[in-house]
XYZ file of C-alpha atoms in Angstrom:
734
model
C -0.291 0.055 -0.283
C 1.335 3.412 -1.083
C 1.653 6.091 1.570
C -0.223 8.475 -0.638
C -2.224 6.069 -2.905
C -5.820 6.918 -1.518
C -7.785 10.576 -2.399
C -6.456 12.754 -0.135
C -9.970 14.627 0.295
C -11.047 13.413 3.429
C -14.949 11.059 3.468
C -16.386 13.771 6.527
C -19.639 15.884 4.615
C -22.913 14.032 4.093
C -22.441 14.447 -0.918
C -18.611 14.859 -0.491
C -19.070 19.117 -0.520
C -15.947 22.029 0.483
C -17.483 20.850 4.564
C -13.830 20.587 6.349
C -13.798 18.209 9.582
C -16.039 16.739 11.405
C -16.436 21.497 12.096
C -19.905 22.323 11.498
C -20.508 25.436 12.348
C -23.247 25.031 15.199
C -25.842 28.752 16.752
C -22.900 30.025 19.401
C -26.395 29.695 22.185
C -25.873 25.908 21.786
C -22.365 25.994 21.735
C -22.485 28.345 25.047
C -25.253 26.816 26.697
C -23.507 23.073 26.482
C -19.961 25.046 27.455
C -21.434 26.007 30.338
C -23.490 22.547 31.134
C -20.287 20.805 30.900
C -18.974 23.577 34.059
C -21.484 22.995 35.682
C -21.130 19.364 36.098
C -17.800 19.323 35.981
C -18.077 22.376 39.251
C -20.311 20.220 40.576
C -18.519 16.550 40.573
C -15.383 18.254 42.045
C -17.537 19.756 44.655
C -18.628 16.748 45.392
C -15.743 14.490 45.777
C -14.067 17.342 47.222
C -16.581 17.031 50.212
C -15.477 12.890 50.359
C -12.828 13.428 50.181
C -12.562 15.760 53.687
C -15.296 14.685 55.294
C -12.113 12.760 57.512
C -10.723 15.899 58.887
C -11.848 17.691 61.535
C -12.426 21.040 60.271
C -15.185 19.948 57.764
C -16.637 17.419 60.265
C -17.635 20.115 61.958
C -18.935 22.250 59.020
C -20.878 19.210 57.946
C -22.270 18.939 62.048
C -22.839 22.320 62.088
C -25.678 21.732 58.291
C -27.127 19.889 59.979
C -28.272 21.721 62.993
C -28.828 24.247 60.470
C -31.165 22.738 57.800
C -32.543 19.341 60.278
C -35.986 21.808 60.137
C -36.684 20.359 55.836
C -39.491 18.786 55.987
C -36.617 15.230 55.419
C -35.238 16.108 58.835
C -31.243 15.059 58.817
C -32.065 12.680 56.160
C -32.712 14.946 53.470
C -29.544 17.737 54.611
C -27.741 14.794 55.045
C -29.136 13.935 51.014
C -28.493 17.379 50.026
C -25.300 16.686 50.804
C -23.657 13.447 49.196
C -26.852 12.226 47.613
C -28.347 15.036 45.388
C -25.068 15.474 43.489
C -24.527 13.134 41.697
C -28.319 13.313 40.503
C -28.322 16.352 39.724
C -25.251 15.564 37.224
C -27.563 13.093 35.709
C -30.303 16.277 34.797
C -27.695 18.045 33.393
C -26.259 15.362 31.713
C -29.554 14.044 30.152
C -30.219 18.179 29.135
C -26.778 18.158 27.384
C -27.638 14.620 24.657
C -30.733 15.843 23.907
C -28.757 19.309 22.953
C -25.466 16.901 21.109
C -27.992 14.235 19.798
C -25.991 12.020 17.866
C -25.685 13.541 13.792
C -23.923 17.221 16.419
C -21.916 14.962 18.459
C -20.083 12.916 14.678
C -19.819 16.083 12.802
C -18.508 17.888 16.166
C -16.269 15.378 17.985
C -13.002 15.721 16.105
C -9.068 14.962 16.903
C -7.033 17.990 16.600
C -4.854 18.970 13.613
C -1.479 17.984 15.231
C -1.150 14.317 17.020
C -1.081 14.842 20.368
C -0.935 12.108 23.454
C -4.199 11.665 25.269
C -4.319 10.431 28.910
C -7.505 8.215 28.507
C -5.230 5.623 25.406
C -1.475 6.096 26.368
C -2.280 2.629 28.523
C 0.736 3.535 32.064
C 0.625 -0.433 32.892
C 0.150 -3.391 31.100
C 0.406 -6.275 33.571
C -0.502 -6.616 36.383
C -3.833 -6.939 38.700
C -5.831 -4.424 37.171
C -4.635 -5.283 33.507
C -4.138 -2.886 31.154
C -4.353 0.509 32.585
C -4.587 4.061 30.587
C -2.924 7.434 32.553
C -6.615 8.216 32.813
C -7.301 5.205 35.420
C -3.809 5.287 36.446
C -4.942 8.652 38.334
C -8.345 7.476 39.100
C -6.721 4.894 41.093
C -4.159 6.709 43.175
C -6.772 9.332 43.717
C -9.021 6.546 45.457
C -5.729 4.716 47.251
C -4.961 8.465 48.426
C -8.174 8.922 50.190
C -8.202 5.856 51.485
C -5.230 5.676 52.946
C -6.299 9.648 53.585
C -8.516 8.526 55.742
C -7.700 6.145 57.153
C -4.579 7.595 58.945
C -7.243 10.566 60.172
C -9.955 8.409 62.012
C -6.482 6.817 63.249
C -5.146 10.269 64.995
C -7.705 11.610 66.253
C -9.483 7.592 67.550
C -5.355 8.119 70.002
C -6.977 11.668 70.948
C -9.918 10.066 72.487
C -7.679 6.667 74.174
C -5.968 9.539 76.908
C -8.602 8.393 79.159
C -7.866 5.235 79.189
C -6.748 3.264 81.506
C -6.283 -0.424 80.653
C -4.382 -1.379 77.249
C -7.585 -3.989 77.146
C -9.882 -1.698 77.103
C -7.785 0.998 74.863
C -7.447 -2.074 72.829
C -11.100 -3.291 72.158
C -11.826 0.916 71.787
C -9.733 1.005 68.933
C -10.503 -1.594 67.681
C -14.649 -0.440 67.797
C -13.356 3.077 66.599
C -11.427 1.588 63.266
C -14.024 -0.586 62.106
C -16.973 1.925 63.105
C -14.587 4.487 60.856
C -14.084 2.384 57.734
C -17.435 1.370 57.403
C -17.396 5.101 56.727
C -14.906 4.655 55.008
C -16.462 1.260 53.130
C -19.756 4.151 52.690
C -18.481 6.520 50.170
C -16.560 3.792 47.784
C -20.130 2.174 47.465
C -21.156 5.533 46.678
C -18.910 4.610 43.415
C -20.343 1.524 43.348
C -23.199 0.999 41.504
C -22.257 3.806 39.079
C -19.914 1.669 36.466
C -22.961 -0.901 36.538
C -26.000 0.992 35.431
C -25.850 -0.487 31.629
C -27.565 2.569 29.924
C -27.054 5.302 32.674
C -26.731 8.795 31.172
C -23.438 9.359 33.354
C -21.959 7.166 31.267
C -23.432 7.961 28.341
C -22.342 11.583 29.532
C -19.208 10.816 29.642
C -19.421 8.417 26.622
C -17.350 5.376 28.765
C -19.601 1.874 27.874
C -20.715 0.391 30.576
C -18.245 -3.252 28.934
C -15.739 -1.274 29.590
C -16.716 0.264 33.018
C -17.358 -2.336 34.443
C -14.255 -3.354 35.580
C -14.735 -0.274 37.849
C -17.140 -1.710 39.706
C -14.819 -4.719 39.615
C -12.385 -2.689 40.778
C -14.427 -0.544 43.049
C -16.804 -3.671 44.241
C -12.382 -5.429 45.915
C -11.872 -2.270 47.355
C -15.756 -2.001 48.817
C -15.947 -4.944 50.125
C -12.005 -5.603 51.709
C -13.370 -2.290 53.453
C -16.854 -3.216 55.008
C -15.383 -7.308 56.047
C -12.425 -5.105 57.991
C -15.042 -3.414 59.577
C -16.553 -6.363 60.698
C -13.285 -8.268 61.217
C -12.150 -5.471 64.071
C -16.273 -5.065 66.135
C -16.391 -8.622 66.147
C -12.134 -9.122 68.126
C -13.526 -6.005 70.032
C -16.374 -8.139 71.315
C -14.854 -11.358 71.200
C -11.687 -9.253 73.942
C -15.087 -8.525 75.688
C -17.536 -12.142 75.873
C -20.063 -10.269 74.576
C -20.421 -11.717 70.800
C -23.246 -13.343 70.454
C -25.130 -11.222 72.263
C -24.038 -8.257 69.475
C -24.347 -10.023 66.679
C -27.660 -10.828 67.440
C -28.527 -7.696 67.919
C -31.081 -6.062 66.322
C -31.276 -2.474 68.002
C -34.451 0.032 67.336
C -32.289 3.183 68.000
C -28.752 3.609 66.443
C -26.996 0.718 63.900
C -28.445 -2.504 64.143
C -25.550 -5.226 64.206
C -27.738 -8.541 63.078
C -28.589 -7.022 59.600
C -25.280 -6.117 59.056
C -23.944 -9.676 59.688
C -26.545 -10.176 57.324
C -25.512 -7.708 54.419
C -21.654 -8.158 54.826
C -22.443 -12.579 54.164
C -24.175 -11.905 50.906
C -21.736 -9.444 50.328
C -18.535 -11.373 51.264
C -20.584 -14.601 48.158
C -21.168 -11.816 45.850
C -16.980 -11.986 46.238
C -15.441 -15.392 46.611
C -17.691 -15.572 43.965
C -16.597 -13.598 41.922
C -13.257 -13.663 41.835
C -11.087 -14.098 38.699
C -10.097 -18.508 39.149
C -14.370 -18.801 40.778
C -16.384 -17.380 37.825
C -13.613 -18.709 34.661
C -14.710 -22.154 36.351
C -18.201 -21.747 37.330
C -19.856 -18.607 35.224
C -23.565 -19.649 35.972
C -22.573 -19.418 40.324
C -21.101 -16.188 39.715
C -24.448 -15.267 37.781
C -26.323 -16.451 40.450
C -25.458 -15.380 43.903
C -24.361 -12.195 42.453
C -27.937 -11.667 42.447
C -28.245 -11.188 45.806
C -27.029 -7.791 45.872
C -30.686 -6.951 46.755
C -30.314 -8.472 50.639
C -26.412 -6.555 50.711
C -28.597 -2.972 49.583
C -32.045 -3.864 51.789
C -29.984 -5.633 55.272
C -26.683 -2.623 54.788
C -30.225 -0.539 54.949
C -31.625 -1.888 57.766
C -28.034 -2.016 59.561
C -27.306 1.473 59.386
C -30.844 3.291 58.879
C -32.108 5.791 56.442
C -29.807 9.214 57.079
C -27.114 6.967 56.875
C -27.800 5.313 54.175
C -28.239 8.590 52.458
C -24.405 8.910 51.298
C -24.696 6.420 48.743
C -27.967 6.458 47.909
C -27.033 8.280 44.586
C -24.905 5.675 42.769
C -27.795 2.828 44.435
C -30.851 5.091 43.377
C -29.845 5.283 39.530
C -28.465 2.152 39.479
C -32.283 1.238 41.160
C -33.625 3.167 38.010
C -31.263 1.304 35.306
C -32.122 -2.241 36.374
C -36.256 -1.626 35.900
C -35.821 0.015 32.263
C -33.637 -3.293 31.908
C -36.772 -5.225 33.254
C -39.332 -3.705 31.198
C -37.389 -4.118 28.165
C -36.076 -8.073 28.623
C -40.070 -8.485 28.994
C -40.268 -8.244 24.388
C -39.608 -11.792 22.921
C -36.889 -11.260 20.002
C -37.316 -13.248 16.151
C -34.531 -14.765 15.663
C -34.766 -14.282 11.835
C -31.787 -16.695 10.932
C -29.171 -17.428 12.899
C -26.118 -20.725 10.893
C -22.908 -22.268 12.070
C -19.471 -22.481 11.197
C -17.147 -25.349 11.537
C -15.291 -23.625 13.931
C -17.313 -23.061 16.775
C -19.029 -19.692 15.528
C -23.061 -18.988 15.519
C -24.851 -16.307 13.764
C -27.762 -14.987 14.510
C -30.381 -12.375 13.000
C -32.399 -10.307 15.557
C -35.104 -8.984 14.995
C -35.210 -5.081 15.470
C -37.000 -2.025 14.919
C -36.595 1.327 12.734
C -36.284 3.827 15.402
C -33.145 1.318 17.034
C -30.123 2.998 18.099
C -26.673 2.009 18.149
C -23.733 1.753 16.173
C -20.577 -0.654 14.995
C -18.941 -0.759 18.483
C -22.069 -2.006 20.324
C -22.516 -5.372 21.760
C -25.967 -6.970 23.438
C -26.840 -9.022 26.195
C -28.874 -11.784 25.604
C -30.698 -14.574 26.858
C -32.823 -18.019 24.735
C -35.407 -19.378 26.635
C -35.326 -22.554 25.024
C -32.578 -22.820 26.910
C -32.410 -21.115 30.523
C -34.770 -18.674 31.730
C -32.066 -16.874 33.795
C -29.466 -16.315 31.896
C -27.473 -13.550 30.582
C -24.363 -13.245 27.676
C -23.142 -10.205 26.156
C -21.840 -10.648 22.740
C -20.631 -7.720 20.773
C -22.794 -6.835 17.552
C -21.172 -8.384 14.158
C -23.470 -5.679 12.242
C -22.834 -1.890 10.995
C -26.364 -0.059 11.806
C -26.428 0.901 8.220
C -26.297 -3.152 7.009
C -30.000 -3.012 7.606
C -32.743 -1.252 9.180
C -35.226 -3.972 10.964
C -32.411 -6.029 11.728
C -28.896 -6.851 14.247
C -27.031 -9.252 14.245
C -23.896 -10.882 16.253
C -22.053 -13.866 16.336
C -21.707 -16.357 18.985
C -17.985 -17.958 20.256
C -19.406 -21.985 21.363
C -16.815 -21.743 24.328
C -19.537 -23.427 27.548
C -22.391 -25.265 27.786
C -24.802 -22.726 27.256
C -23.447 -21.499 23.696
C -22.882 -25.477 23.019
C -26.813 -25.701 23.628
C -27.457 -23.114 21.905
C -25.553 -24.031 18.461
C -27.377 -27.785 19.121
C -30.940 -26.287 19.460
C -29.602 -23.815 16.024
C -28.318 -27.614 13.919
C -32.020 -29.277 14.887
C -34.238 -26.935 14.435
C -37.042 -26.551 11.752
C -37.141 -23.595 10.624
C -40.395 -23.521 8.212
C -42.168 -25.773 12.557
C -40.077 -23.802 14.763
C -39.094 -19.850 15.290
C -36.375 -19.270 17.140
C -36.748 -16.276 20.097
C -34.458 -14.409 22.177
C -34.758 -11.501 25.135
C -31.943 -9.241 24.375
C -31.414 -5.945 26.586
C -29.009 -4.052 24.741
C -27.552 -2.923 22.713
C -24.863 -0.158 24.466
C -20.843 1.166 23.581
C -20.003 4.294 22.849
C -22.497 7.384 22.377
C -19.938 8.679 19.275
C -18.173 5.935 17.253
C -14.780 6.208 17.730
C -13.921 4.432 14.848
C -14.948 7.056 12.972
C -12.722 10.048 14.248
C -9.116 8.321 12.929
C -7.978 8.233 9.883
C -5.814 5.475 10.217
C -6.900 2.423 11.832
C -5.606 -0.559 13.469
C -7.471 -3.818 14.118
C -6.539 -6.031 16.618
C -8.695 -9.141 16.838
C -8.182 -12.534 18.516
C -9.764 -15.381 17.031
C -13.884 -14.586 17.710
C -12.305 -10.825 18.370
C -12.813 -9.708 14.655
C -16.275 -10.124 14.935
C -17.067 -5.942 15.670
C -13.816 -5.308 13.681
C -16.481 -6.386 10.702
C -19.157 -4.442 12.283
C -16.728 -1.776 12.243
C -15.499 -2.763 7.986
C -18.795 -2.450 7.037
C -19.208 0.506 9.335
C -17.622 2.423 7.133
C -18.139 1.228 2.847
C -21.105 1.690 4.141
C -20.785 5.133 5.448
C -18.150 6.270 1.784
C -21.292 4.748 -0.485
C -23.575 6.988 0.869
C -20.843 9.279 1.904
C -21.867 9.780 5.786
C -19.107 11.212 7.805
C -16.351 9.292 8.124
C -12.781 9.342 8.684
C -10.718 6.616 8.435
C -8.888 5.924 4.804
C -5.515 4.180 6.030
C -6.915 0.781 7.946
C -4.790 -2.268 8.782
C -6.751 -5.882 10.107
C -4.334 -7.797 12.199
C -5.926 -11.118 12.980
C -4.433 -14.233 14.943
C -6.415 -17.269 14.829
C -5.545 -20.778 16.306
C -7.072 -22.754 12.772
C -7.513 -22.398 9.604
C -11.101 -23.353 10.060
C -12.216 -20.151 11.413
C -11.382 -18.158 8.268
C -14.472 -18.379 7.006
C -15.900 -15.812 9.545
C -14.140 -13.413 6.686
C -17.474 -14.370 5.190
C -19.871 -12.683 7.206
C -19.076 -9.139 5.266
C -19.003 -8.793 1.545
C -17.013 -5.690 1.175
C -16.897 -5.945 -2.695
C -21.637 -6.122 -1.959
C -21.366 -3.041 0.135
C -18.879 -0.710 -1.085
C -18.215 -1.959 -5.426
C -14.455 -0.053 -5.774
C -14.112 0.879 -2.534
C -10.224 0.526 -2.451
C -10.391 4.705 -4.532
C -10.830 5.701 -1.449
C -10.119 3.126 1.165
C -7.236 1.674 1.543
C -7.833 -1.575 4.336
C -5.031 -4.984 4.569
C -5.251 -7.884 6.562
C -3.282 -9.441 7.959
C -4.476 -13.107 9.382
C -1.842 -15.527 11.452
C -3.258 -19.108 11.792
C -0.754 -19.914 14.639
C -1.689 -23.814 15.488
C -0.447 -24.486 11.811
C 2.318 -24.687 9.881
C 1.067 -24.725 6.950
C -2.434 -24.240 5.170
C -4.837 -26.855 4.469
C -3.270 -30.051 2.004
C -6.651 -28.612 -0.345
C -5.980 -25.792 -2.052
C -8.597 -23.691 -1.898
C -10.540 -26.380 0.884
C -13.933 -25.168 1.162
C -15.226 -25.121 5.281
C -18.862 -24.687 4.243
C -20.945 -23.872 7.772
C -22.497 -26.843 9.334
C -26.195 -25.706 8.570
C -27.933 -22.364 8.020
C -31.370 -21.577 9.393
C -33.425 -18.486 7.370
C -37.463 -17.812 7.766
C -38.822 -17.762 4.862
C -38.947 -13.594 3.109
C -41.389 -11.660 4.525
C -41.147 -7.764 6.201
C -39.978 -7.945 9.761
C -43.036 -7.200 12.085
C -42.230 -5.176 14.468
C -43.996 -6.212 17.037
C -41.261 -8.841 17.394
C -38.330 -6.241 17.231
C -36.363 -5.600 19.460
C -37.753 -3.006 22.418
C -35.746 0.613 22.401
C -36.074 1.282 26.230
C -32.107 0.809 27.112
C -28.220 1.344 26.092
C -28.463 3.832 23.533
C -31.829 5.189 23.239
C -34.440 7.960 22.664
C -32.676 10.769 24.841
C -35.793 12.804 25.326
C -37.699 10.065 26.055
C -34.964 8.342 28.786
C -33.708 11.811 30.131
C -38.000 11.973 31.299
C -38.152 9.023 33.503
C -35.111 9.387 35.286
C -36.893 13.245 36.198
C -39.951 11.500 36.553
C -38.573 8.636 38.856
C -35.923 11.359 41.114
C -39.540 13.928 41.403
C -41.584 10.914 42.451
C -38.548 9.564 44.688
C -38.501 13.341 46.728
C -42.385 13.233 46.551
C -42.807 10.311 48.527
C -40.564 10.723 51.095
C -41.017 13.833 52.026
C -45.346 12.466 52.603
C -43.765 10.209 53.961
C -42.355 11.593 56.721
C -45.151 14.721 57.069
C -48.207 12.191 56.969
C -46.429 8.864 58.238
C -42.768 8.998 60.193
C -43.094 13.036 62.150
C -47.573 12.515 63.473
C -47.044 9.019 63.916
C -43.566 8.668 65.963
C -41.375 6.770 63.870
C -37.724 6.221 65.392
C -36.645 3.028 64.709
C -33.506 3.184 62.826
C -33.817 0.100 59.966
C -37.435 0.258 60.134
C -36.722 4.001 58.641
C -33.670 2.836 56.055
C -36.436 0.387 55.289
C -38.625 2.684 54.371
C -37.177 5.311 52.859
C -35.362 2.178 50.234
C -39.128 1.022 50.180
C -39.420 4.987 48.570
C -37.102 4.883 46.228
C -38.834 0.900 44.689
C -41.858 3.165 44.298
C -41.443 5.619 42.999
C -39.315 4.198 40.078
C -41.961 1.966 39.205
C -44.858 3.757 40.112
C -43.482 7.165 37.578
C -40.500 5.510 36.293
C -43.010 3.396 35.097
C -45.486 5.866 33.788
C -43.092 7.198 31.560
C -42.270 3.840 30.540
C -45.561 2.873 30.057
C -45.889 6.704 26.969
C -42.252 5.555 25.923
C -44.256 1.725 24.591
C -47.242 3.883 23.683
C -44.959 6.552 21.099
C -42.827 3.201 19.815
C -44.994 1.428 18.803
C -46.771 4.060 16.462
C -43.222 5.211 14.990
C -42.568 1.461 14.497
C -46.655 1.936 13.172
C -45.131 5.137 10.864
C -41.956 3.124 9.893
C -43.277 0.635 9.101
C -45.994 2.717 6.803
C -43.126 3.617 5.074
C -41.712 1.245 4.046
C -44.263 -1.623 2.582
C -41.328 -1.969 0.072
C -38.571 -3.861 1.444
C -35.580 -5.152 -0.730
C -34.902 -8.769 -0.744
C -32.410 -8.185 1.656
C -34.162 -6.035 4.679
C -36.879 -9.212 4.016
C -34.535 -11.328 4.860
C -32.870 -9.572 7.394
C -29.449 -9.722 6.087
C -27.974 -10.026 3.925
C -28.239 -13.770 1.855
C -25.683 -15.969 3.229
C -22.853 -16.728 0.873
C -21.054 -20.211 1.131
C -17.408 -19.189 1.471
C -16.358 -20.315 -1.996
C -17.564 -17.265 -2.603
C -15.333 -15.089 -0.960
C -12.421 -14.209 -2.785
C -8.964 -13.139 -1.290
C -7.918 -9.290 -1.742
C -5.014 -8.848 -3.057
C -4.249 -6.994 0.065
C -5.016 -10.039 2.240
C -1.685 -12.303 3.622
C -2.113 -15.474 5.766
C 0.756 -16.645 7.985
C 0.941 -20.442 9.082
C 3.081 -20.780 12.391
C 3.544 -17.644 13.658
C 2.022 -15.109 15.811
C 1.443 -11.128 14.852
C 5.136 -9.440 15.457
C 3.384 -5.876 17.032
C 7.244 -4.876 17.017
C 7.491 -4.752 13.026
C 4.264 -4.686 12.996
C 4.455 -1.149 13.957
C 7.875 0.254 12.830
C 6.439 -0.326 9.329
C 3.418 0.951 10.143
C 5.257 4.189 11.784
C 7.307 4.582 8.347
C 4.826 4.440 6.025
C 1.805 7.181 8.108
C 4.381 9.899 9.397
C 3.273 12.275 11.682
C -0.911 11.246 12.480
C -3.030 10.318 15.238
C -4.037 6.344 14.788
C -5.984 4.594 16.629
C -5.882 0.885 18.302
C -8.227 -1.188 19.022
C -7.885 -4.829 20.696
C -10.478 -7.591 20.861
C -9.104 -10.146 22.277
C -7.882 -11.967 25.671
C -5.939 -10.327 28.032
C -2.555 -11.186 27.179
C -3.328 -9.851 23.635
C -4.431 -6.466 24.844
C -1.254 -6.212 27.100
C 1.292 -7.923 23.990
C -0.470 -4.281 22.462
C -0.056 -2.050 24.784
C 3.104 -2.603 26.089
C 4.851 -1.836 22.013
C 1.734 0.989 22.622
C 4.108 2.416 25.326
C 7.315 1.223 24.150
C 6.818 2.745 20.998
C 5.559 6.005 22.643
C 8.624 6.570 24.870
C 11.054 5.931 22.147
C 9.427 7.354 18.818
C 10.681 10.057 16.826
C 8.884 13.474 15.717
C 8.081 12.600 12.472
C 6.159 8.953 13.982
C 2.070 8.542 13.915
C 0.760 8.658 18.020
C -0.954 5.722 18.487
C -4.594 5.404 20.952
C -4.356 2.626 22.218
C -8.838 1.256 22.957
C -9.580 -2.379 24.389
C -13.565 -3.975 23.003
C -13.001 -6.488 24.944
C -15.407 -7.855 27.179
C -15.334 -10.372 30.479
C -16.689 -10.688 33.442
């Protein structure tokens, strides 16, 4: 491939006109509003995080006490005062994020989000740590880890110094030890509660907060894992310190069974901690790999963990972490509503390499991008198991379908393949339930002129979607930056090569090579020579397709979750939050205060009930209206698309026999070797000069580490005229 072998005019404007880059001019008021929202969100977040960080300091704690005394006259009492400090900020940020998303919109963000004219390093895409317990860690993530570690260390030390000051009046060493254990156990619980304020934010799959900062759930889930380990360490030490102190004083059994009306109730705390420990142990990598179902089922104990935590500490202490938990409840209810709908599997086929392709029905209004993924449940196999899969189709492949490639690796996927092989397509209709799609708010793969896509095995799936998306955009003249693409694919055996048959680049965009250079390097690692027969054919085991017909909109997946409609999702969050405050106020005005309800654990239970009830009642009302709007929108789309072409009727391109695939001249297959990333990056450095290069990796942790290590090494020794490589991981591992 020559350095300047393609047309120099970027493929940016819808009609290839004079528009340069993605910089479409927006109205000054709109631009000013967006920047104002971002600034206000940053100020609120910094103030909120700072208040949590400085809370252990005595002056700040005294100021906090004065705040409670001066504001406790509100309808919610002390609970309302604490809520305003520790939970309200994250909800206000969510409201402002909704407004920002509505103003921006997908198309506007795609036009305005662009790379700098001059290549530069970015903290988010620069790998700092490439090996270790955290996996590949970017500079931004490393800063976050340092800040959380600093908070825990600082808070522990500050509380320890205060505890030593309180011990001056104690006489015996035994008394001092018990006092120190109890006071530090209390403080560790407080630190763990503040960590828990962040714990549920990354695991809210369709959260407006994740969409605002453009971090998809498949990436944010690792933050939930890190925070989960930290939180459980703190809570475990919290309980252990108390147990040791009680045992030293000879009142262990009595204290463990204690359920106080005023003050902290110990027994609910023990139950909550036991549920947390069970979740924690079964989520460890070894246990999770050994038995994923055990991890999945025990992780549903988060309900017990949260409810009994509220019973343990009462309403006003629970309020410290309630904001993130409430946003999670919002997301969970919306996912529940979406997953109740069954989705038609339009077509399915099996490949001999142990891969299944499913094509699912979707409405025309469903929005996603080429780097999205879905959670899939097949009720014929299990009513409880949900599994994540990357989307292998571009949103431009068709208006009424979405496809996924599934590697057969475990019991569930093995049964899925057997079901497809044995199914009689004319008598049995395979159905599924779907959550998602989830993914980046803006498809960042369209922001680089130069891309390197590194895949391992089935990790090629999202890259097929990327290639299809780019080629569709080139053909249709849609905004699209990439012009030079290198695909590096490592497979174990050559029978995996039929995965390439799921995309026909020439059919999507004839003569695409005139505008986009696509080179493919394939490494077959466990075979030293190509198959004996030249042109060896790998036929799918069996393919089953529904009769040619338009896709019924009623059988498509719901648009409630993921990157759904900004207006309705925003209305759902706002109405549920306002409803929660209304219910809580009415409860205090007409029940708690008049009847003198004083029990901490009971008020904590009522607080949780109000959270759930507001989501179900007020949020459910919005979801019902959303469903009605969705049906009307689907009917309107259906009436506007009465004449559907054959590819849309089938839901996908007609399946090709792999023999029809012609290996492009730019494709090189190497047997018995692995990718040499040092050589690859050195070659690309000389070929692409001083530009930004997006490197997207989808594969096992070892592959990610190898690529990240080479990018870091190259960045440390690069010449001024060499490109800057930006690391992106698209690997999802629960």
